[in-house]
Amino acid sequence: MSRPAGQALTFVIFGATGDLAVQKLWPALFRLSAGGHLPPDCRFLGVSRTPHGDEGFRLQVRRLLAQERARAGEDFDRWCDQCVFYHALSANGGDGYNHLAQRIAELEGEGSSSSNRLFYLAVPPRSFPAIIEGLGRAGLHQSGGWTRLVVEKPFGEDLDSARALNALTHRYFDESQVFRIDHYLGKETVQNLLVFRFGNAIFESLWNRSHIESVQITVAETVGVGSRAGYYDGVGALRDMVQNHLSQILSLVAMEPPVHFEAEDVRNEKVKVVHSLAPIRPEDVVLGQYGRGRVGGEEVPAYREEGGVPRDSRTATFAALKVYVANWRWHGVPFYLRTGKRMAQRQSQIVVLFRQPPVTLFESANRNPLRSNALVITLQPDEGFDLHFHVKVPGTPLRLEDEQLAFRYAEAFPGRMPDAYETLLLEVLRGDQSLFVRADWIETSWKLYTPLLRSSLPVHEYAAGGWGPPEAERLLPAGDSWWNAGPVRHELGAGTPDLR
Ligand code: BG6
């Protein structure tokens, strides 16, 4: 990573003491600064509603980032004192944005006419419109250098709201200034999908309906809703994970090769994938909500028992779907998407299941039917991939076994994997939009999921620490199952009642 050109930068963070800023942004910014990857004349202006002065805010940053501070010692305090500032702003503006503009100009001093500016919206989605409007009205969408707007997910909550938010954003900001974040795109293993597919002809030649039977994409988490009930309960798994992270992964797995490895070429191909997705039938969707259970050996409460969650909530913490990319390459190949909180393991993976040989020669050599050859791409943890195939067990009688060729990032490249937020922040500074979500992708994706969000699908309770409701198994053809890592497998039971 190299230090970007030396022009001054004002980095403004809305929601400066929120969960995201504390967990991800400030640590990433400090590490990038300490590593010399940010312009030398770079200042960070935290903005939120709480009245503080600069010093009061720095104390808060030090307290909230105690771990980072413990690691970095005095360097952290020095960085805070020299580079971190604060401005209190009421969300509803009034004259607030003009004052913010003045404050920014003061901080930039004589360099104000040429300084670059970055506005990062790390706030709940309901605050996006007022901030974008406020910035625009105060003329903060332009500066003597470049001005960029970074918006967190979810961008909108359905098709109409996403369209309205895009329209408002474009009233002030050109699309080339807008960086919509989906942090999965910053993960090394997600970026590697394009290299894996288009840098290795062996896989690409098999990557179609003639050779692939189905694809499973799973993002399973062991964590529950934690302290985020206020956000999560109004959102649920479809909006929180499926419309964005899982659909982005699906786009990368299913897209055609881009003409060049350039932002617009890659993004054009990704949009075509979501555009090709056939409308999703309600019977191809299974929603669930975690009940009590044990995760990692510990008793955990049900979702409805978590702090801040209404006791009668029907918000889904699990979603499994069968979707079809209705184009020439993928006709008839089901893509199974699945995500859930409080699952048995933290596991994000893509499983590409290849077709069985046309003639079964070896069935009698095995008591169990042979599983399809599979390519399992593990996005996290234990990043890497495994290619599963059959071998003959030495000796007689003839017996076949499933073996794997394995690649692990940690073995090939020891050391810390770059953090997704560090990667994405550097890309914003470089002005490269390849890893960001374009307006048309967002709208096309919402168009697909909005009808599901409006229909009242049953929500099945599942025990925390498992793999979701058994109903999710029924999305797959009889005899097939989800490719769960580890020994936990469902026994197909009678199903679970709807949570009503
Ligand atoms: C966020 C979701 O976008 O991604 C969270 O809002 C989820 O609910 C998180 O826990 C998962 O990200 P990661 O990087 O931990 O897999």
Short mmCIF file of C-alpha atoms and ligand atoms in Angstrom, two decimals:
data_model
loop_
_atom_site.label_atom_id
_atom_site.label_comp_id
_atom_site.label_asym_id
_atom_site.label_seq_id
_atom_site.Cartn_x
_atom_site.Cartn_y
_atom_site.Cartn_z
CA MET A 1 0.00 0.00 0.00
CA SER A 2 1.48 3.36 -0.91
CA ARG A 3 0.83 6.80 0.47
CA PRO A 4 -1.62 8.66 -1.79
CA ALA A 5 -0.61 11.99 -3.35
CA GLY A 6 0.02 14.69 -0.79
CA GLN A 7 -3.08 16.86 -1.16
CA ALA A 8 -4.74 17.78 2.15
CA LEU A 9 -7.77 15.74 3.18
CA THR A 10 -10.66 16.45 5.54
CA PHE A 11 -12.36 13.20 6.50
CA VAL A 12 -15.79 13.91 8.03
CA ILE A 13 -17.51 11.04 9.88
CA PHE A 14 -21.21 11.34 10.65
CA GLY A 15 -22.14 8.98 13.48
CA ALA A 16 -18.65 9.35 14.94
CA THR A 17 -19.39 7.53 18.18
CA GLY A 18 -21.75 4.90 16.78
CA ASP A 19 -21.11 1.18 16.74
CA LEU A 20 -19.70 1.09 13.23
CA ALA A 21 -17.38 4.05 13.71
CA VAL A 22 -16.03 2.62 16.96
CA GLN A 23 -15.70 -0.99 15.82
CA LYS A 24 -14.46 -0.44 12.30
CA LEU A 25 -13.80 3.08 11.09
CA TRP A 26 -11.66 4.69 13.75
CA PRO A 27 -9.44 1.61 14.14
CA ALA A 28 -9.03 1.40 10.36
CA LEU A 29 -8.27 5.12 10.07
CA PHE A 30 -5.72 4.99 12.86
CA ARG A 31 -3.96 1.97 11.36
CA LEU A 32 -3.92 3.53 7.90
CA SER A 33 -2.52 6.77 9.35
CA ALA A 34 0.07 4.94 11.43
CA GLY A 35 1.10 2.89 8.41
CA GLY A 36 1.62 6.07 6.38
CA HIS A 37 -1.14 5.27 3.91
CA LEU A 38 -3.06 8.52 4.27
CA PRO A 39 -2.01 11.94 2.97
CA PRO A 40 0.29 13.68 5.47
CA ASP A 41 -2.10 16.63 5.86
CA CYS A 42 -5.16 14.62 6.87
CA ARG A 43 -7.66 15.54 9.59
CA PHE A 44 -10.68 13.63 10.87
CA LEU A 45 -13.76 15.52 11.92
CA GLY A 46 -16.25 13.52 13.97
CA VAL A 47 -19.82 14.77 13.69
CA SER A 48 -22.77 13.76 15.80
CA ARG A 49 -25.48 15.31 17.92
CA THR A 50 -23.83 15.13 21.34
CA PRO A 51 -22.40 18.47 22.46
CA HIS A 52 -18.62 18.07 22.97
CA GLY A 53 -15.56 20.14 22.30
CA ASP A 54 -12.58 18.64 20.45
CA GLU A 55 -10.93 17.67 23.72
CA GLY A 56 -14.06 16.01 25.15
CA PHE A 57 -14.45 14.03 21.96
CA ARG A 58 -10.81 12.91 21.96
CA LEU A 59 -11.24 11.61 25.48
CA GLN A 60 -14.25 9.67 24.33
CA VAL A 61 -12.39 8.23 21.34
CA ARG A 62 -9.58 7.14 23.65
CA ARG A 63 -12.05 5.46 25.95
CA LEU A 64 -14.03 3.76 23.20
CA LEU A 65 -10.92 2.56 21.41
CA ALA A 66 -9.21 1.29 24.53
CA GLN A 67 -7.97 -1.86 22.79
CA GLU A 68 -6.41 -0.02 19.87
CA ARG A 69 -4.88 2.41 22.32
CA ALA A 70 -3.47 -0.40 24.45
CA ARG A 71 -1.77 -1.83 21.35
CA ALA A 72 -0.43 1.43 19.98
CA GLY A 73 0.34 3.30 23.23
CA GLU A 74 1.39 6.93 22.95
CA ASP A 75 1.18 6.94 19.17
CA PHE A 76 -2.57 6.65 19.47
CA ASP A 77 -2.87 9.61 21.86
CA ARG A 78 -0.60 11.73 19.69
CA TRP A 79 -2.65 10.87 16.61
CA CYS A 80 -5.85 11.78 18.46
CA ASP A 81 -4.46 15.12 19.64
CA GLN A 82 -3.09 16.12 16.27
CA CYS A 83 -5.62 14.78 13.82
CA VAL A 84 -9.03 14.26 15.48
CA PHE A 85 -11.60 17.04 15.79
CA TYR A 86 -15.29 17.24 16.58
CA HIS A 87 -18.33 19.22 15.53
CA ALA A 88 -21.78 18.89 17.15
CA LEU A 89 -24.64 19.05 14.68
CA SER A 90 -28.32 18.51 15.11
CA ALA A 91 -29.64 15.93 12.62
CA ASN A 92 -32.30 18.33 11.44
CA GLY A 93 -29.80 20.92 10.46
CA GLY A 94 -31.26 24.40 10.49
CA ASP A 95 -28.16 26.50 10.08
CA GLY A 96 -26.11 23.55 11.30
CA TYR A 97 -24.66 22.62 7.91
CA ASN A 98 -23.50 26.18 7.23
CA HIS A 99 -21.72 26.06 10.57
CA LEU A 100 -20.24 22.72 9.60
CA ALA A 101 -19.01 24.26 6.34
CA GLN A 102 -17.38 27.09 8.31
CA ARG A 103 -15.77 24.65 10.71
CA ILE A 104 -14.34 22.62 7.84
CA ALA A 105 -12.99 25.76 6.18
CA GLU A 106 -11.40 26.84 9.48
CA LEU A 107 -9.72 23.48 9.94
CA GLU A 108 -8.43 23.55 6.40
CA GLY A 109 -7.10 27.08 6.86
CA GLU A 110 -5.27 28.48 3.88
CA GLY A 111 -5.46 25.17 2.04
CA SER A 112 -9.27 25.27 2.06
CA SER A 113 -9.60 26.14 -1.59
CA SER A 114 -7.79 23.00 -2.74
CA SER A 115 -8.43 20.49 0.04
CA ASN A 116 -10.09 17.16 -0.70
CA ARG A 117 -13.13 16.22 1.35
CA LEU A 118 -14.69 12.92 2.22
CA PHE A 119 -18.05 12.61 3.98
CA TYR A 120 -18.69 9.22 5.57
CA LEU A 121 -22.28 8.45 6.60
CA ALA A 122 -21.88 5.89 9.40
CA VAL A 123 -25.38 6.62 10.71
CA PRO A 124 -28.68 4.71 10.74
CA PRO A 125 -30.20 4.68 7.24
CA ARG A 126 -33.12 6.91 8.27
CA SER A 127 -30.61 9.76 8.72
CA PHE A 128 -29.10 9.52 5.21
CA PRO A 129 -31.59 11.83 3.43
CA ALA A 130 -31.33 14.71 5.92
CA ILE A 131 -27.54 14.63 5.88
CA ILE A 132 -27.26 14.46 2.09
CA GLU A 133 -29.74 17.31 1.77
CA GLY A 134 -27.90 19.32 4.44
CA LEU A 135 -24.51 18.83 2.76
CA GLY A 136 -25.93 19.76 -0.61
CA ARG A 137 -27.75 22.88 0.57
CA ALA A 138 -24.64 24.12 2.34
CA GLY A 139 -22.64 23.61 -0.88
CA LEU A 140 -20.51 20.93 0.76
CA HIS A 141 -20.90 18.58 -2.21
CA GLN A 142 -18.17 20.54 -4.00
CA SER A 143 -14.73 21.70 -3.00
CA GLY A 144 -11.54 22.95 -4.60
CA GLY A 145 -10.18 19.39 -4.62
CA TRP A 146 -12.35 16.30 -4.91
CA THR A 147 -15.39 15.64 -2.70
CA ARG A 148 -16.61 12.09 -2.10
CA LEU A 149 -19.61 10.70 -0.26
CA VAL A 150 -19.45 7.28 1.39
CA VAL A 151 -22.79 5.75 2.36
CA GLU A 152 -23.18 2.66 4.51
CA LYS A 153 -25.72 -0.07 3.92
CA PRO A 154 -28.61 -0.69 3.76
CA PHE A 155 -29.09 1.90 1.01
CA GLY A 156 -32.87 2.22 1.15
CA GLU A 157 -35.28 -0.28 2.64
CA ASP A 158 -37.16 -1.23 -0.52
CA LEU A 159 -37.26 -0.23 -4.17
CA ASP A 160 -39.13 3.05 -3.69
CA SER A 161 -36.95 4.31 -0.87
CA ALA A 162 -33.76 3.29 -2.71
CA ARG A 163 -34.90 5.14 -5.81
CA ALA A 164 -35.78 8.22 -3.76
CA LEU A 165 -32.41 8.11 -2.00
CA ASN A 166 -30.55 7.76 -5.28
CA ALA A 167 -32.52 10.68 -6.74
CA LEU A 168 -31.74 12.86 -3.74
CA THR A 169 -28.07 11.87 -3.79
CA HIS A 170 -27.80 12.64 -7.50
CA ARG A 171 -29.39 16.05 -6.99
CA TYR A 172 -26.11 17.09 -5.38
CA PHE A 173 -23.50 14.41 -6.04
CA ASP A 174 -22.46 12.94 -9.34
CA GLU A 175 -22.42 9.10 -9.31
CA SER A 176 -18.62 9.23 -9.64
CA GLN A 177 -18.52 10.91 -6.20
CA VAL A 178 -20.70 8.29 -4.49
CA PHE A 179 -19.20 5.22 -2.79
CA ARG A 180 -21.93 2.90 -1.48
CA ILE A 181 -20.35 0.49 0.95
CA ASP A 182 -20.89 -3.23 1.08
CA HIS A 183 -18.02 -4.28 3.31
CA TYR A 184 -18.09 -7.82 1.92
CA LEU A 185 -16.61 -6.39 -1.28
CA GLY A 186 -13.56 -5.31 0.70
CA LYS A 187 -12.85 -8.81 1.99
CA GLU A 188 -9.79 -10.36 0.34
CA THR A 189 -11.55 -13.63 -0.38
CA VAL A 190 -14.49 -11.88 -2.03
CA GLN A 191 -12.11 -9.85 -4.20
CA ASN A 192 -10.30 -13.06 -5.02
CA LEU A 193 -13.44 -14.50 -6.63
CA LEU A 194 -12.74 -12.61 -9.85
CA VAL A 195 -9.09 -13.66 -9.91
CA PHE A 196 -10.08 -17.22 -9.14
CA ARG A 197 -12.61 -17.28 -11.95
CA PHE A 198 -10.98 -15.20 -14.64
CA GLY A 199 -7.32 -15.82 -13.89
CA ASN A 200 -7.69 -19.61 -14.02
CA ALA A 201 -9.07 -21.00 -17.24
CA ILE A 202 -9.55 -24.48 -15.72
CA PHE A 203 -12.43 -23.37 -13.55
CA GLU A 204 -13.97 -20.89 -15.95
CA SER A 205 -14.40 -23.53 -18.64
CA LEU A 206 -16.59 -25.54 -16.25
CA TRP A 207 -18.49 -22.55 -14.90
CA ASN A 208 -21.88 -23.04 -16.53
CA ARG A 209 -25.08 -25.09 -16.57
CA SER A 210 -23.45 -27.96 -18.48
CA HIS A 211 -21.11 -28.77 -15.60
CA ILE A 212 -22.60 -27.18 -12.50
CA GLU A 213 -25.59 -28.71 -10.79
CA SER A 214 -26.18 -26.07 -8.11
CA VAL A 215 -24.45 -23.39 -6.08
CA GLN A 216 -24.87 -22.78 -2.34
CA ILE A 217 -23.89 -19.48 -0.77
CA THR A 218 -23.95 -19.42 3.02
CA VAL A 219 -23.10 -16.63 5.44
CA ALA A 220 -23.64 -18.10 8.90
CA GLU A 221 -22.88 -16.17 12.06
CA THR A 222 -22.72 -17.34 15.66
CA VAL A 223 -23.41 -13.88 17.06
CA GLY A 224 -26.93 -12.77 17.91
CA VAL A 225 -28.39 -9.32 17.50
CA GLY A 226 -26.23 -7.98 20.35
CA SER A 227 -26.80 -4.33 21.11
CA ARG A 228 -28.17 -3.57 17.64
CA ALA A 229 -31.84 -4.43 18.20
CA GLY A 230 -32.87 -0.83 17.51
CA TYR A 231 -31.54 -1.14 13.97
CA TYR A 232 -31.97 -4.84 13.34
CA ASP A 233 -35.55 -5.40 14.41
CA GLY A 234 -36.84 -3.05 11.71
CA VAL A 235 -34.59 -4.63 9.09
CA GLY A 236 -34.23 -8.42 9.43
CA ALA A 237 -32.06 -10.87 7.54
CA LEU A 238 -33.40 -10.15 4.03
CA ARG A 239 -32.53 -6.45 4.21
CA ASP A 240 -29.47 -6.80 6.43
CA MET A 241 -27.65 -9.58 4.56
CA VAL A 242 -29.45 -11.00 1.52
CA GLN A 243 -30.24 -7.89 -0.53
CA ASN A 244 -26.63 -6.75 -0.24
CA HIS A 245 -23.86 -9.12 0.93
CA LEU A 246 -25.24 -12.40 -0.39
CA SER A 247 -26.47 -10.84 -3.63
CA GLN A 248 -23.07 -9.24 -4.18
CA ILE A 249 -21.38 -12.60 -3.74
CA LEU A 250 -23.92 -14.14 -6.11
CA SER A 251 -23.16 -11.42 -8.68
CA LEU A 252 -19.44 -12.18 -8.53
CA VAL A 253 -19.98 -15.92 -8.78
CA ALA A 254 -22.40 -15.71 -11.71
CA MET A 255 -21.19 -12.73 -13.76
CA GLU A 256 -19.67 -12.85 -17.23
CA PRO A 257 -16.01 -11.87 -17.66
CA PRO A 258 -15.73 -8.08 -17.86
CA VAL A 259 -14.19 -6.55 -20.98
CA HIS A 260 -11.46 -4.97 -18.85
CA PHE A 261 -10.68 -5.12 -15.17
CA GLU A 262 -12.04 -1.59 -14.71
CA ALA A 263 -14.69 -0.36 -12.27
CA GLU A 264 -17.41 0.30 -14.83
CA ASP A 265 -16.81 -2.91 -16.78
CA VAL A 266 -16.96 -5.04 -13.63
CA ARG A 267 -20.02 -3.20 -12.32
CA ASN A 268 -21.81 -3.51 -15.67
CA GLU A 269 -21.46 -7.29 -15.53
CA LYS A 270 -22.62 -7.46 -11.91
CA VAL A 271 -25.77 -5.51 -12.68
CA LYS A 272 -26.59 -7.94 -15.47
CA VAL A 273 -26.64 -10.80 -12.96
CA VAL A 274 -29.20 -9.20 -10.63
CA HIS A 275 -31.13 -8.08 -13.69
CA SER A 276 -31.27 -11.73 -14.86
CA LEU A 277 -32.56 -13.12 -11.58
CA ALA A 278 -35.99 -14.64 -12.03
CA PRO A 279 -38.71 -13.35 -9.67
CA ILE A 280 -38.41 -15.31 -6.42
CA ARG A 281 -41.39 -17.47 -5.54
CA PRO A 282 -42.53 -17.22 -1.91
CA GLU A 283 -42.35 -21.03 -1.65
CA ASP A 284 -38.63 -20.78 -2.43
CA VAL A 285 -37.99 -18.68 0.67
CA VAL A 286 -37.66 -19.91 4.26
CA LEU A 287 -37.42 -17.40 7.08
CA GLY A 288 -36.50 -18.15 10.67
CA GLN A 289 -35.93 -16.53 14.04
CA TYR A 290 -33.59 -17.95 16.65
CA GLY A 291 -34.99 -19.35 19.86
CA ARG A 292 -32.95 -20.24 22.93
CA GLY A 293 -30.08 -22.61 22.51
CA ARG A 294 -26.36 -23.18 23.05
CA VAL A 295 -23.67 -21.53 20.98
CA GLY A 296 -20.03 -22.37 21.62
CA GLY A 297 -21.06 -24.25 24.78
CA GLU A 298 -22.97 -21.29 26.24
CA GLU A 299 -26.68 -20.89 26.82
CA VAL A 300 -28.00 -17.99 24.77
CA PRO A 301 -31.40 -16.28 24.90
CA ALA A 302 -34.00 -16.32 22.16
CA TYR A 303 -34.11 -13.35 19.79
CA ARG A 304 -37.32 -12.15 21.44
CA GLU A 305 -35.54 -12.15 24.81
CA GLU A 306 -32.68 -9.93 23.64
CA GLY A 307 -32.52 -6.36 24.97
CA GLY A 308 -34.55 -3.93 22.89
CA VAL A 309 -36.40 -6.59 20.87
CA PRO A 310 -40.22 -6.52 21.16
CA ARG A 311 -41.44 -9.72 22.81
CA ASP A 312 -43.74 -10.44 19.86
CA SER A 313 -41.23 -9.59 17.13
CA ARG A 314 -41.55 -11.54 13.87
CA THR A 315 -38.28 -10.25 12.46
CA ALA A 316 -36.36 -12.93 10.61
CA THR A 317 -32.81 -13.61 11.79
CA PHE A 318 -32.43 -16.38 9.21
CA ALA A 319 -33.26 -16.54 5.52
CA ALA A 320 -32.75 -19.26 2.95
CA LEU A 321 -33.76 -18.84 -0.68
CA LYS A 322 -33.62 -20.64 -3.98
CA VAL A 323 -33.00 -18.28 -6.89
CA TYR A 324 -32.37 -18.72 -10.60
CA VAL A 325 -30.15 -16.63 -12.83
CA ALA A 326 -32.28 -16.81 -15.92
CA ASN A 327 -29.65 -16.40 -18.61
CA TRP A 328 -27.84 -18.55 -21.16
CA ARG A 329 -24.99 -19.61 -18.86
CA TRP A 330 -27.06 -20.51 -15.80
CA HIS A 331 -30.41 -21.65 -17.14
CA GLY A 332 -31.92 -24.22 -14.74
CA VAL A 333 -29.10 -24.07 -12.15
CA PRO A 334 -30.47 -23.31 -8.67
CA PHE A 335 -28.50 -20.90 -6.48
CA TYR A 336 -29.27 -21.46 -2.83
CA LEU A 337 -28.64 -18.49 -0.53
CA ARG A 338 -28.64 -18.84 3.23
CA THR A 339 -27.75 -16.59 6.13
CA GLY A 340 -28.53 -16.61 9.82
CA LYS A 341 -27.54 -15.38 13.22
CA ARG A 342 -26.85 -17.73 16.14
CA MET A 343 -25.95 -20.58 13.85
CA ALA A 344 -23.74 -23.53 14.70
CA GLN A 345 -20.55 -21.99 13.26
CA ARG A 346 -19.28 -18.77 11.80
CA GLN A 347 -18.92 -19.81 8.22
CA SER A 348 -19.14 -17.88 4.97
CA GLN A 349 -18.72 -20.11 1.98
CA ILE A 350 -19.63 -20.73 -1.61
CA VAL A 351 -20.15 -24.34 -2.58
CA VAL A 352 -20.16 -25.11 -6.28
CA LEU A 353 -21.55 -28.60 -6.84
CA PHE A 354 -20.62 -30.19 -10.13
CA ARG A 355 -22.75 -32.61 -12.08
CA GLN A 356 -22.38 -36.31 -11.53
CA PRO A 357 -20.76 -38.41 -14.28
CA PRO A 358 -23.36 -39.26 -16.95
CA VAL A 359 -23.02 -43.00 -16.29
CA THR A 360 -22.66 -44.39 -12.77
CA LEU A 361 -19.88 -46.97 -12.88
CA PHE A 362 -19.03 -47.16 -9.22
CA GLU A 363 -22.27 -47.17 -7.32
CA SER A 364 -21.99 -50.80 -6.23
CA ALA A 365 -18.47 -50.03 -4.94
CA ASN A 366 -19.90 -47.72 -2.32
CA ARG A 367 -22.61 -48.15 0.19
CA ASN A 368 -23.55 -44.48 0.10
CA PRO A 369 -24.30 -42.69 -3.15
CA LEU A 370 -21.34 -40.56 -4.18
CA ARG A 371 -21.59 -36.86 -3.46
CA SER A 372 -21.06 -34.52 -6.37
CA ASN A 373 -17.59 -33.12 -6.88
CA ALA A 374 -17.57 -29.81 -5.08
CA LEU A 375 -15.50 -26.68 -5.01
CA VAL A 376 -15.87 -25.11 -1.57
CA ILE A 377 -14.65 -21.53 -1.42
CA THR A 378 -14.40 -20.41 2.19
CA LEU A 379 -14.66 -16.65 2.54
CA GLN A 380 -14.24 -16.67 6.33
CA PRO A 381 -12.90 -17.88 8.68
CA ASP A 382 -10.09 -20.21 7.55
CA GLU A 383 -10.01 -18.50 4.16
CA GLY A 384 -9.21 -20.70 1.22
CA PHE A 385 -10.77 -23.39 -0.93
CA ASP A 386 -11.15 -27.14 -1.15
CA LEU A 387 -11.77 -29.18 -4.24
CA HIS A 388 -13.56 -32.40 -3.34
CA PHE A 389 -13.22 -35.44 -5.57
CA HIS A 390 -13.32 -39.22 -5.30
CA VAL A 391 -10.38 -41.57 -5.00
CA LYS A 392 -10.04 -45.30 -4.77
CA VAL A 393 -9.27 -46.55 -1.29
CA PRO A 394 -6.19 -48.80 -1.67
CA GLY A 395 -6.91 -52.53 -1.62
CA THR A 396 -9.88 -54.68 -2.45
CA PRO A 397 -12.80 -54.71 -2.74
CA LEU A 398 -13.14 -51.51 -4.74
CA ARG A 399 -14.18 -48.63 -2.50
CA LEU A 400 -14.30 -44.90 -3.19
CA GLU A 401 -13.76 -42.05 -0.78
CA ASP A 402 -14.18 -38.28 -0.88
CA GLU A 403 -10.81 -36.47 -0.69
CA GLN A 404 -9.78 -32.86 -1.10
CA LEU A 405 -7.19 -30.62 -2.64
CA ALA A 406 -6.92 -27.73 -0.23
CA PHE A 407 -5.57 -24.20 -0.38
CA ARG A 408 -5.39 -22.00 2.72
CA TYR A 409 -4.60 -18.30 2.64
CA ALA A 410 -3.04 -18.50 6.11
CA GLU A 411 -0.52 -21.11 4.92
CA ALA A 412 0.31 -19.48 1.60
CA PHE A 413 0.38 -15.92 2.94
CA PRO A 414 1.11 -15.92 6.67
CA GLY A 415 0.34 -12.64 8.43
CA ARG A 416 -2.69 -10.50 8.93
CA MET A 417 -5.28 -10.36 6.14
CA PRO A 418 -6.04 -6.73 5.28
CA ASP A 419 -9.15 -5.53 7.04
CA ALA A 420 -12.09 -4.95 4.68
CA TYR A 421 -12.61 -1.39 5.93
CA GLU A 422 -8.96 -0.46 5.49
CA THR A 423 -9.10 -1.74 1.92
CA LEU A 424 -12.32 0.10 1.14
CA LEU A 425 -11.14 3.38 2.67
CA LEU A 426 -8.00 3.29 0.56
CA GLU A 427 -10.06 2.62 -2.55
CA VAL A 428 -12.26 5.64 -1.77
CA LEU A 429 -9.14 7.78 -1.49
CA ARG A 430 -7.87 6.41 -4.80
CA GLY A 431 -11.26 7.19 -6.34
CA ASP A 432 -11.63 3.62 -7.62
CA GLN A 433 -15.27 2.52 -7.48
CA SER A 434 -14.73 -1.15 -8.41
CA LEU A 435 -15.48 -2.35 -4.87
CA PHE A 436 -18.52 -0.12 -4.37
CA VAL A 437 -22.13 -0.55 -5.29
CA ARG A 438 -23.53 1.40 -8.20
CA ALA A 439 -26.98 3.05 -8.12
CA ASP A 440 -28.46 0.71 -10.74
CA TRP A 441 -27.28 -2.46 -8.93
CA ILE A 442 -28.97 -1.27 -5.74
CA GLU A 443 -32.24 -0.56 -7.46
CA THR A 444 -32.24 -3.79 -9.47
CA SER A 445 -31.55 -5.77 -6.33
CA TRP A 446 -34.34 -4.06 -4.35
CA LYS A 447 -36.70 -4.67 -7.25
CA LEU A 448 -36.14 -8.38 -6.79
CA TYR A 449 -36.52 -8.50 -3.01
CA THR A 450 -39.23 -5.86 -2.44
CA PRO A 451 -42.15 -8.20 -3.28
CA LEU A 452 -40.83 -10.71 -0.72
CA LEU A 453 -40.55 -8.01 1.92
CA ARG A 454 -44.16 -7.06 1.32
CA SER A 455 -45.51 -10.61 1.47
CA SER A 456 -46.14 -12.07 4.89
CA LEU A 457 -44.02 -15.20 4.84
CA PRO A 458 -44.04 -17.56 7.82
CA VAL A 459 -41.13 -17.15 10.24
CA HIS A 460 -40.02 -20.46 11.79
CA GLU A 461 -38.31 -20.64 15.12
CA TYR A 462 -34.95 -22.46 15.17
CA ALA A 463 -32.77 -23.41 18.08
CA ALA A 464 -29.74 -21.18 18.50
CA GLY A 465 -26.58 -23.14 17.76
CA GLY A 466 -28.04 -25.15 14.87
CA TRP A 467 -28.27 -24.60 11.12
CA GLY A 468 -31.62 -22.82 11.00
CA PRO A 469 -35.14 -24.22 10.67
CA PRO A 470 -35.45 -27.68 9.12
CA GLU A 471 -37.74 -26.15 6.49
CA ALA A 472 -34.60 -24.76 4.84
CA GLU A 473 -33.55 -28.31 3.95
CA ARG A 474 -36.71 -28.69 1.94
CA LEU A 475 -35.62 -26.04 -0.54
CA LEU A 476 -33.14 -28.60 -1.85
CA PRO A 477 -34.15 -31.67 -3.83
CA ALA A 478 -34.78 -34.83 -1.79
CA GLY A 479 -31.49 -36.48 -0.87
CA ASP A 480 -29.46 -33.25 -1.08
CA SER A 481 -28.49 -31.16 1.90
CA TRP A 482 -26.80 -27.91 2.70
CA TRP A 483 -23.06 -28.23 2.81
CA ASN A 484 -22.63 -27.58 6.53
CA ALA A 485 -19.11 -27.49 7.81
CA GLY A 486 -18.54 -29.86 10.70
CA PRO A 487 -20.65 -32.67 11.98
CA VAL A 488 -23.92 -30.80 12.59
CA ARG A 489 -26.58 -31.98 10.17
CA HIS A 490 -30.36 -31.76 10.31
CA GLU A 491 -32.52 -34.73 10.74
CA LEU A 492 -35.53 -33.87 8.62
CA GLY A 493 -38.33 -33.54 11.15
CA ALA A 494 -41.92 -32.56 10.96
CA GLY A 495 -41.01 -28.88 10.60
CA THR A 496 -41.59 -26.04 13.02
CA PRO A 497 -44.68 -23.88 13.46
CA ASP A 498 -44.84 -20.33 12.15
CA LEU A 499 -44.04 -17.75 14.86
CA ARG A 500 -47.36 -16.09 15.33
C1 BG6 B 1 -23.29 -6.37 8.59
C2 BG6 B 1 -24.62 -6.73 9.15
O1 BG6 B 1 -23.43 -5.72 7.36
O2 BG6 B 1 -22.52 -7.57 8.40
C3 BG6 B 1 -24.47 -7.49 10.45
O3 BG6 B 1 -25.36 -5.53 9.38
C4 BG6 B 1 -23.58 -8.70 10.26
O4 BG6 B 1 -25.74 -7.89 10.95
C5 BG6 B 1 -22.28 -8.29 9.60
O5 BG6 B 1 -23.32 -9.25 11.53
C6 BG6 B 1 -21.44 -9.50 9.23
O6 BG6 B 1 -20.20 -9.06 8.77
P1 BG6 B 1 -18.90 -9.95 8.94
O7 BG6 B 1 -17.83 -9.17 8.27
O8 BG6 B 1 -18.68 -10.13 10.41
O9 BG6 B 1 -19.21 -11.25 8.27
#
